[in-house]
Amino acid sequence: MKTLLRHYLLAVLLLGQLGVVSTVQAEVQSLNLFGRSNGENYAVVLDETDWRWLRNKGSLRLGVSAPDYAPFDMITGGQDYEGITADYAELLATMLHVKIEVRRYDSRAEVIQALRLGELDLVGTANSFDGADPEVALTNAYAQAPSALVTRTGAEQMLAPDLSDNRLALLDHYQPTDAVSTAYPKAQLQFYPSAQGAIGAVVFGQADAYLGDAISTHYLVNKHFINDVHLTTLPGVYTTHFSFATNQGNRRLLHILNAALAVIPITDRMTILRRWSAGDMSISGLHPLHFTAAEQRWLEKHPRLTVAVNDSLAPISFFDEQGAFRGISAEVLAKVSQRTGLKFDVLRGNSMDTLIEQIRVGNADLMAAFTPSTERESQLRFTRPYLTNPFVLVTRDESGSPERLEDMVGKKLALRHGNALHDFISQKFPGIELIETTASADAMALVADGQADGAINSLINGRYLIVRKYRDRLRLANVVGLISAQTGFATDRGALELYSILDKALQSIPPEEMDELAGRWHHDVVVDNGGWLHNRTAVIQGFVLSALLLMVAVIWIIYLRRLVSTREKAELALNDQMEFMRVLIDGTPHPIYVRDRQGRLVSCNTAYLEVLGVPREAVMGQKITDSILIGNSDAQTFQAEYIKVMEDGTRWIQDRTYTHKDGVVHTVYHWMLPYHTSDGVVAGIIAGWIDISDRQRLLDQLQNAKKSADDANRAKTTFLATMSHEIRTPMNAVIGMLELAMKKADQGVMDRFAIEVASGAARGLLDLIGDILDIARIESGRLSLTPERASLRELVESVVRMFEGVARQKGLRLLLDFDLKASRDVLIDPLRFKQILSNLLSNAIKFTDVGEVRLSVQAAPGVCGERLALHVQVKDTGIGISTPDQERLFNPFGQASNNHQPSRGGSGLGLVISRTLCEMMQGQLLLTSVLGKGTQIDICLDLLILKPVPVAEFPVAELAVQAWVLNILVIDDYPANRLLLSQQLSFLGHGVSDAEDGAHGLRAWRNGNFDVVITDCNMPVMNGYELTRAIRDEEKASGAEPCMILGFTANAQPEEKDRCLAEGMDDCLFKPISLKDLSARLALVQPGANSVPLGMKMPEREGDIDLSSLQQLTRGDRSAIQNLLGDLANSNEEDMLRLIKLFGEHDLSGLSDLAHRVKGGARIIKARSLIRCCEQLEAASMGPDSALLTEAVDDLQQEMERLAQTLEQHMLDPAL
């Protein structure tokens, strides 16, 4: 019977659609364009030729087709064309100053054919389906919508994610069929001529789902099927773009339309969408969830989960008479399934402890409803709540029953074991005797049976149980506790991926959707009532009979009422009109008022009284100048404007300000309109305003934000200019001195002084970079101190010794006054303290030419004897600082003008950093200076005194002793850094191999046997972190002993070292690194099986090559020598092939480069014959003699073949 009914309804719907089609005339029908938008205020930029073309054209012919495609194309009254596309067509007509004629065809195919034949200029509501035609061109989209999926209400849970074996309804011109088939290959596609018919097929069971654009779908569902279907989206279908279509040959019109569409602002576009109910679409799944790779793998591995359900938490979770899982949690799980693709099997239980045990032993994956508690946090992990409900006190419905928790003192209170309020009640009300039960329903049963005086339960569960079982026996007494019952999912503590997936799914459910879901269960509903199933027919018959009796009674009442209502109708009509006017004015949220010809207040709405803060009787009949609502000057201005509007009879609209009686200035959009009597005389004004103070405040904030951005931009420019100068200055010394040293080295002269100057400049540059990092840390709040035990005397004297040489070079006296009371061990950051002293002494010496620099350290014990008040003073007899310069010295990069003195250099960061460090040490730094006489800086610190401990003296070695020759792999994408580190390691006596990135380094590590891997952290192809993870994974898989991996980075930040350790590295080294630090770190490395003690010599082999250089380079490591010889043999073989190729191509430049490269390798093993042949080829490639070139190539090839044989013999020698 139901099937016949559905077929009948579908047939009626389709006949209705056919009826609409049949009303369309067979020939082309001309329609009136009824657009609701106007583009007269928008200027379209076109060439003169385009405007001339439009003027000559005069009008454009727009084609549409039957049936209607609401809300884009709709025909009303048989002659008016309206909708979203009509609104955009009206905009185009007004912007381009042309008339648009609308012509309607019987089908989409006919209208496209007319466009091809030139009968039409453009077609509206075109998408990619139309754009697939090679003769059709599409403009830029004027609307776009994601694909929406429509299913019958309640049936969305039964659909497969890929719609396998489901009937999918489509509009016959929505998307290309192959695109939909690709997205859903197993779906059964059904095509319909209209979207309304396709959705109707879903509603009446002829299709399982409908796929269309979200705009038209949202419009039709809200208009016709709001309670019958559910809207959602599924991944795999693209967004639909709606455009105008033109003939492919009419490129000029396409350009003009695109230019016009481009100037339509987003506000007008949104207005059009909202006008047709498409600006506030609410469709679940509109934005698919984004899972991590680990979560995606977990989903693929666990497509079905077991959910543990407590059957005593109605209406949150329960089972109906058919055993089906229902309630709020069931609907939330359905939405989670819809968003994640997970399927859930239900495991039923009647107590929380039982369900928690099922989770613990692995029989269930999650609990459907659980209220978090601190007692369970060690066992379970709780998701965000999907339901928040207050806790209530349930007592017996009788007089004298407790009303609050205070009334329960000395009485028995029942609550579920693990209830979140257990600790709160125990602490706040220790006199209450708590009785723990297995379930909340059991706690209420104890109250009903008289075994307890009250029970704690959630509001929703307590209300349901009272309606269902304890009506007139129990009641809800009061809300208790400071927290609410937050119901969510619970998983095992170790199920991190499942927890994250569920949390993301819950976050994706909009709050209004969740509120709507929970709202359906918040009423006094009763579920599982079998009486309805058994008496449904009788109940329906009773309702029908009651409805018929009620209808008869209503008809009789209406008949009687008509006999006496003739006069009442007129009175009601008048009252209705008055009430309408009152609501229209009084209900407006903005102030509206009416004044008579003298300016007295005749009427006003409630908003007027609320804004001015006065009662109605205080202002009625009063002029604005008679009251103190606003300032007197504002009142006079308003009164004058009232009179002017009434005298001129014209409206007055403007932005203005007024001062309220409370002193607050308001900015308002004020309007005044004169109103006339029936004979045309001005009787008064109707006025009102809209408060735009917030908008004006936003504009002011925008101006301030723009000014701040401009200031920041100027600060950035200043910073770049300053740092460019400060970095280029030491870089000039580094580059110049190194260039000079290289030139002298070419002449056989070792210029150590130039190298020392370059080294000093480079270290100064490094200090500058350190200062910049300190400034960055200061500004970001990340600069930190590391206090430790330190001797003040040692710290001060070490800094003074460092500057004694500089002072002597300038002929200055550097004096130290050290108070013996300061010779104590204190808790201080020694590095930062020395940094402060170094900055101050450096500045004092730099800006003092004659006289002395005095460092004074004074100390006084604190009141309790545990702290030391330290006073440090740096005083010089230098050039001094003027007062204006002193004000900007403590800004980053701020420097004194030097008072017409020569530039002394410096970045202007030292004083800023020093003062910041002093403030971080809870101290202060004060500067006093007199221009031309000198400067004095005082530092005051309060330090904790430490008890003295014996100090052990340790000899300091210049370089750590290297006991073993280590086999080290160096990986760096920057050749200069790679070469420098390799040479440093070779200097220390270790064997070195290198690679240019992580991928090559991983291959080298697999083929070698390395004690240490030193890798740059940031490289192309594979960075250092990825390389470390790959090495550790392979070591773990093979069971090999892990090698030491050291990170090597220029990012000298503590968090960088933490990241290296977290990725599996053993330590992190920072660029640049000295030989001392490098040797100290490598001295701690345990040698491998192939390592040999440093100094062991490997046996030499007589022959035509000399391996002494390799033995020296590898410190006698036989495996390293074998690897080097193998690399040399492979390179030699590749170079022989390349030699033949280049000679055949007659590439003289390539031959010269190849000879130079081969000569470099030959020098390592001192292959003199090979070196001579390379030099001959280099010379021959520079000259015109081809015979000499051929001979040189032949000699080099023969010598390389002999080298290959020699290398093979050496590699087979067991002595190596």
Short mmCIF file of N, CA and C in Angstrom, two decimals, residues 947-1043:
data_model
loop_
_atom_site.label_atom_id
_atom_site.label_comp_id
_atom_site.label_asym_id
_atom_site.label_seq_id
_atom_site.Cartn_x
_atom_site.Cartn_y
_atom_site.Cartn_z
N LYS A 947 77.17 29.70 50.11
CA LYS A 947 78.25 29.25 50.97
C LYS A 947 79.43 28.80 50.13
N PRO A 948 80.64 29.13 50.55
CA PRO A 948 81.82 28.76 49.74
C PRO A 948 82.02 27.25 49.73
N VAL A 949 82.49 26.74 48.61
CA VAL A 949 82.80 25.32 48.45
C VAL A 949 84.22 25.20 47.93
N PRO A 950 84.88 24.07 48.21
CA PRO A 950 86.26 23.88 47.70
C PRO A 950 86.25 23.90 46.17
N VAL A 951 87.22 24.58 45.59
CA VAL A 951 87.32 24.71 44.15
C VAL A 951 88.46 23.84 43.66
N ALA A 952 88.12 22.91 42.79
CA ALA A 952 89.15 22.03 42.20
C ALA A 952 89.69 22.67 40.95
N GLU A 953 90.99 22.63 40.79
CA GLU A 953 91.62 23.20 39.62
C GLU A 953 91.80 22.14 38.55
N PHE A 954 91.39 22.47 37.36
CA PHE A 954 91.49 21.54 36.24
C PHE A 954 92.35 22.16 35.17
N PRO A 955 93.30 21.42 34.68
CA PRO A 955 94.13 21.96 33.59
C PRO A 955 93.28 22.12 32.34
N VAL A 956 93.50 23.20 31.64
CA VAL A 956 92.76 23.51 30.42
C VAL A 956 93.61 23.17 29.22
N ALA A 957 93.11 22.28 28.41
CA ALA A 957 93.85 21.89 27.20
C ALA A 957 93.36 22.72 26.03
N GLU A 958 94.26 23.03 25.16
CA GLU A 958 93.91 23.81 23.96
C GLU A 958 93.01 23.00 23.07
N LEU A 959 93.36 21.76 22.79
CA LEU A 959 92.54 20.85 22.00
C LEU A 959 92.44 19.53 22.75
N ALA A 960 91.25 18.95 22.80
CA ALA A 960 91.09 17.66 23.47
C ALA A 960 91.90 16.59 22.74
N VAL A 961 92.44 15.68 23.54
CA VAL A 961 93.28 14.62 22.97
C VAL A 961 92.39 13.64 22.21
N GLN A 962 92.76 13.38 20.94
CA GLN A 962 92.02 12.44 20.10
C GLN A 962 92.73 11.10 20.16
N ALA A 963 92.14 10.14 20.87
CA ALA A 963 92.81 8.86 21.07
C ALA A 963 92.60 7.91 19.90
N TRP A 964 91.55 8.10 19.14
CA TRP A 964 91.22 7.16 18.07
C TRP A 964 90.95 7.91 16.77
N VAL A 965 91.22 7.23 15.68
CA VAL A 965 90.85 7.73 14.37
C VAL A 965 89.41 7.30 14.11
N LEU A 966 88.51 8.28 14.01
CA LEU A 966 87.09 7.98 13.81
C LEU A 966 86.74 8.10 12.33
N ASN A 967 85.81 7.25 11.91
CA ASN A 967 85.30 7.30 10.54
C ASN A 967 84.05 8.16 10.56
N ILE A 968 84.11 9.35 9.96
CA ILE A 968 83.06 10.36 10.11
C ILE A 968 82.46 10.69 8.75
N LEU A 969 81.11 10.76 8.72
CA LEU A 969 80.38 11.14 7.51
C LEU A 969 79.85 12.57 7.71
N VAL A 970 80.23 13.49 6.81
CA VAL A 970 79.82 14.88 6.87
C VAL A 970 78.79 15.12 5.76
N ILE A 971 77.62 15.69 6.13
CA ILE A 971 76.54 15.93 5.16
C ILE A 971 76.13 17.39 5.27
N ASP A 972 76.30 18.14 4.18
CA ASP A 972 75.94 19.56 4.16
C ASP A 972 75.74 19.96 2.70
N ASP A 973 74.65 20.69 2.44
CA ASP A 973 74.37 21.08 1.05
C ASP A 973 75.20 22.29 0.62
N TYR A 974 75.83 23.00 1.57
CA TYR A 974 76.65 24.16 1.20
C TYR A 974 78.10 23.71 1.08
N PRO A 975 78.70 23.75 -0.11
CA PRO A 975 80.04 23.17 -0.32
C PRO A 975 81.09 23.78 0.60
N ALA A 976 81.03 25.11 0.83
CA ALA A 976 82.07 25.73 1.65
C ALA A 976 82.02 25.18 3.08
N ASN A 977 80.81 25.07 3.64
CA ASN A 977 80.70 24.51 5.00
C ASN A 977 81.15 23.06 5.03
N ARG A 978 80.78 22.30 4.00
CA ARG A 978 81.18 20.89 3.95
C ARG A 978 82.69 20.75 3.87
N LEU A 979 83.34 21.57 3.05
CA LEU A 979 84.80 21.51 2.92
C LEU A 979 85.48 21.94 4.21
N LEU A 980 84.98 23.02 4.85
CA LEU A 980 85.60 23.48 6.08
C LEU A 980 85.53 22.43 7.17
N LEU A 981 84.36 21.83 7.37
CA LEU A 981 84.22 20.83 8.42
C LEU A 981 85.07 19.60 8.10
N SER A 982 85.15 19.21 6.83
CA SER A 982 85.97 18.07 6.46
C SER A 982 87.43 18.34 6.77
N GLN A 983 87.91 19.55 6.46
CA GLN A 983 89.31 19.87 6.73
C GLN A 983 89.57 19.96 8.22
N GLN A 984 88.62 20.49 9.00
CA GLN A 984 88.80 20.52 10.45
C GLN A 984 88.92 19.10 11.01
N LEU A 985 88.08 18.19 10.54
CA LEU A 985 88.13 16.81 11.02
C LEU A 985 89.42 16.13 10.57
N SER A 986 89.85 16.40 9.34
CA SER A 986 91.11 15.82 8.86
C SER A 986 92.28 16.35 9.67
N PHE A 987 92.22 17.64 10.04
CA PHE A 987 93.27 18.22 10.85
C PHE A 987 93.35 17.53 12.20
N LEU A 988 92.21 17.13 12.73
CA LEU A 988 92.19 16.42 14.01
C LEU A 988 92.58 14.96 13.86
N GLY A 989 92.79 14.49 12.62
CA GLY A 989 93.28 13.13 12.40
C GLY A 989 92.21 12.11 12.13
N HIS A 990 91.01 12.52 11.78
CA HIS A 990 89.92 11.57 11.57
C HIS A 990 89.70 11.33 10.07
N GLY A 991 89.12 10.17 9.76
CA GLY A 991 88.74 9.85 8.39
C GLY A 991 87.40 10.48 8.04
N VAL A 992 87.30 11.11 6.89
CA VAL A 992 86.12 11.90 6.55
C VAL A 992 85.59 11.47 5.19
N SER A 993 84.25 11.28 5.13
CA SER A 993 83.51 11.15 3.87
C SER A 993 82.43 12.22 3.88
N ASP A 994 82.01 12.71 2.70
CA ASP A 994 81.00 13.76 2.68
C ASP A 994 79.93 13.45 1.65
N ALA A 995 78.79 14.15 1.81
CA ALA A 995 77.66 14.03 0.89
C ALA A 995 76.95 15.38 0.85
N GLU A 996 76.28 15.67 -0.32
CA GLU A 996 75.73 17.00 -0.51
C GLU A 996 74.30 17.15 -0.01
N ASP A 997 73.59 16.07 0.33
CA ASP A 997 72.26 16.20 0.91
C ASP A 997 71.92 14.92 1.66
N GLY A 998 70.72 14.90 2.27
CA GLY A 998 70.35 13.78 3.11
C GLY A 998 70.21 12.47 2.34
N ALA A 999 69.69 12.54 1.10
CA ALA A 999 69.49 11.31 0.33
C ALA A 999 70.83 10.66 -0.01
N HIS A 1000 71.82 11.48 -0.48
CA HIS A 1000 73.15 10.93 -0.76
C HIS A 1000 73.82 10.48 0.54
N GLY A 1001 73.58 11.22 1.61
CA GLY A 1001 74.17 10.83 2.89
C GLY A 1001 73.64 9.50 3.37
N LEU A 1002 72.34 9.23 3.17
CA LEU A 1002 71.76 7.96 3.60
C LEU A 1002 72.37 6.79 2.81
N ARG A 1003 72.56 7.02 1.50
CA ARG A 1003 73.20 5.96 0.69
C ARG A 1003 74.64 5.73 1.15
N ALA A 1004 75.37 6.81 1.44
CA ALA A 1004 76.74 6.66 1.92
C ALA A 1004 76.78 5.93 3.26
N TRP A 1005 75.84 6.24 4.13
CA TRP A 1005 75.81 5.58 5.44
C TRP A 1005 75.54 4.08 5.28
N ARG A 1006 74.66 3.75 4.35
CA ARG A 1006 74.35 2.33 4.14
C ARG A 1006 75.56 1.57 3.61
N ASN A 1007 76.37 2.24 2.78
CA ASN A 1007 77.52 1.55 2.15
C ASN A 1007 78.77 1.62 3.00
N GLY A 1008 78.79 2.41 4.03
CA GLY A 1008 79.99 2.56 4.85
C GLY A 1008 79.77 2.09 6.27
N ASN A 1009 80.80 2.29 7.06
CA ASN A 1009 80.75 1.90 8.48
C ASN A 1009 81.28 3.10 9.26
N PHE A 1010 80.39 3.98 9.72
CA PHE A 1010 80.79 5.26 10.28
C PHE A 1010 80.56 5.26 11.79
N ASP A 1011 81.53 5.89 12.49
CA ASP A 1011 81.39 6.08 13.93
C ASP A 1011 80.50 7.29 14.24
N VAL A 1012 80.61 8.32 13.41
CA VAL A 1012 79.90 9.56 13.66
C VAL A 1012 79.30 10.06 12.34
N VAL A 1013 78.07 10.58 12.41
CA VAL A 1013 77.44 11.27 11.28
C VAL A 1013 77.17 12.70 11.73
N ILE A 1014 77.74 13.69 11.01
CA ILE A 1014 77.50 15.11 11.29
C ILE A 1014 76.70 15.66 10.12
N THR A 1015 75.46 16.11 10.39
CA THR A 1015 74.56 16.50 9.31
C THR A 1015 73.98 17.88 9.55
N ASP A 1016 73.90 18.66 8.47
CA ASP A 1016 73.18 19.94 8.52
C ASP A 1016 71.69 19.64 8.72
N CYS A 1017 71.02 20.51 9.45
CA CYS A 1017 69.61 20.24 9.78
C CYS A 1017 68.67 20.59 8.63
N ASN A 1018 68.99 21.62 7.87
CA ASN A 1018 68.09 22.09 6.81
C ASN A 1018 68.77 21.94 5.46
N MET A 1019 68.30 20.97 4.66
CA MET A 1019 68.87 20.69 3.34
C MET A 1019 67.76 20.34 2.38
N PRO A 1020 67.98 20.50 1.08
CA PRO A 1020 66.98 20.06 0.10
C PRO A 1020 66.93 18.54 0.01
N VAL A 1021 65.97 18.02 -0.70
CA VAL A 1021 65.75 16.59 -0.96
C VAL A 1021 65.39 15.87 0.33
N MET A 1022 66.33 15.83 1.30
CA MET A 1022 66.06 15.19 2.60
C MET A 1022 66.85 15.97 3.65
N ASN A 1023 66.13 16.56 4.65
CA ASN A 1023 66.84 17.35 5.64
C ASN A 1023 67.41 16.45 6.73
N GLY A 1024 68.12 17.07 7.69
CA GLY A 1024 68.81 16.31 8.72
C GLY A 1024 67.88 15.55 9.63
N TYR A 1025 66.68 16.11 9.88
CA TYR A 1025 65.74 15.42 10.76
C TYR A 1025 65.21 14.15 10.09
N GLU A 1026 64.86 14.25 8.82
CA GLU A 1026 64.38 13.07 8.09
C GLU A 1026 65.48 12.02 7.97
N LEU A 1027 66.72 12.48 7.74
CA LEU A 1027 67.85 11.53 7.65
C LEU A 1027 68.03 10.80 8.97
N THR A 1028 67.94 11.51 10.08
CA THR A 1028 68.10 10.87 11.39
C THR A 1028 67.03 9.82 11.63
N ARG A 1029 65.78 10.17 11.32
CA ARG A 1029 64.71 9.19 11.51
C ARG A 1029 64.93 7.95 10.64
N ALA A 1030 65.39 8.16 9.40
CA ALA A 1030 65.62 7.02 8.51
C ALA A 1030 66.73 6.13 9.04
N ILE A 1031 67.83 6.74 9.52
CA ILE A 1031 68.95 5.94 10.05
C ILE A 1031 68.51 5.18 11.30
N ARG A 1032 67.79 5.86 12.19
CA ARG A 1032 67.37 5.18 13.43
C ARG A 1032 66.40 4.04 13.12
N ASP A 1033 65.52 4.24 12.14
CA ASP A 1033 64.59 3.16 11.78
C ASP A 1033 65.34 1.95 11.24
N GLU A 1034 66.33 2.18 10.37
CA GLU A 1034 67.09 1.05 9.81
C GLU A 1034 67.94 0.38 10.87
N GLU A 1035 68.51 1.16 11.80
CA GLU A 1035 69.28 0.55 12.90
C GLU A 1035 68.38 -0.32 13.77
N LYS A 1036 67.17 0.19 14.04
CA LYS A 1036 66.24 -0.57 14.87
C LYS A 1036 65.79 -1.86 14.17
N ALA A 1037 65.55 -1.75 12.86
CA ALA A 1037 65.10 -2.92 12.12
C ALA A 1037 66.18 -3.98 12.02
N SER A 1038 67.45 -3.55 11.86
CA SER A 1038 68.54 -4.52 11.70
C SER A 1038 69.19 -4.93 13.01
N GLY A 1039 68.85 -4.23 14.09
CA GLY A 1039 69.45 -4.55 15.38
C GLY A 1039 70.88 -4.08 15.49
N ALA A 1040 71.31 -3.17 14.63
CA ALA A 1040 72.69 -2.70 14.64
C ALA A 1040 72.90 -1.72 15.79
N GLU A 1041 74.17 -1.60 16.19
CA GLU A 1041 74.54 -0.66 17.23
C GLU A 1041 74.36 0.76 16.69
N PRO A 1042 73.65 1.63 17.37
CA PRO A 1042 73.43 2.98 16.81
C PRO A 1042 74.72 3.79 16.77
N CYS A 1043 74.89 4.50 15.67
CA CYS A 1043 76.04 5.38 15.55
C CYS A 1043 75.66 6.75 16.11
#
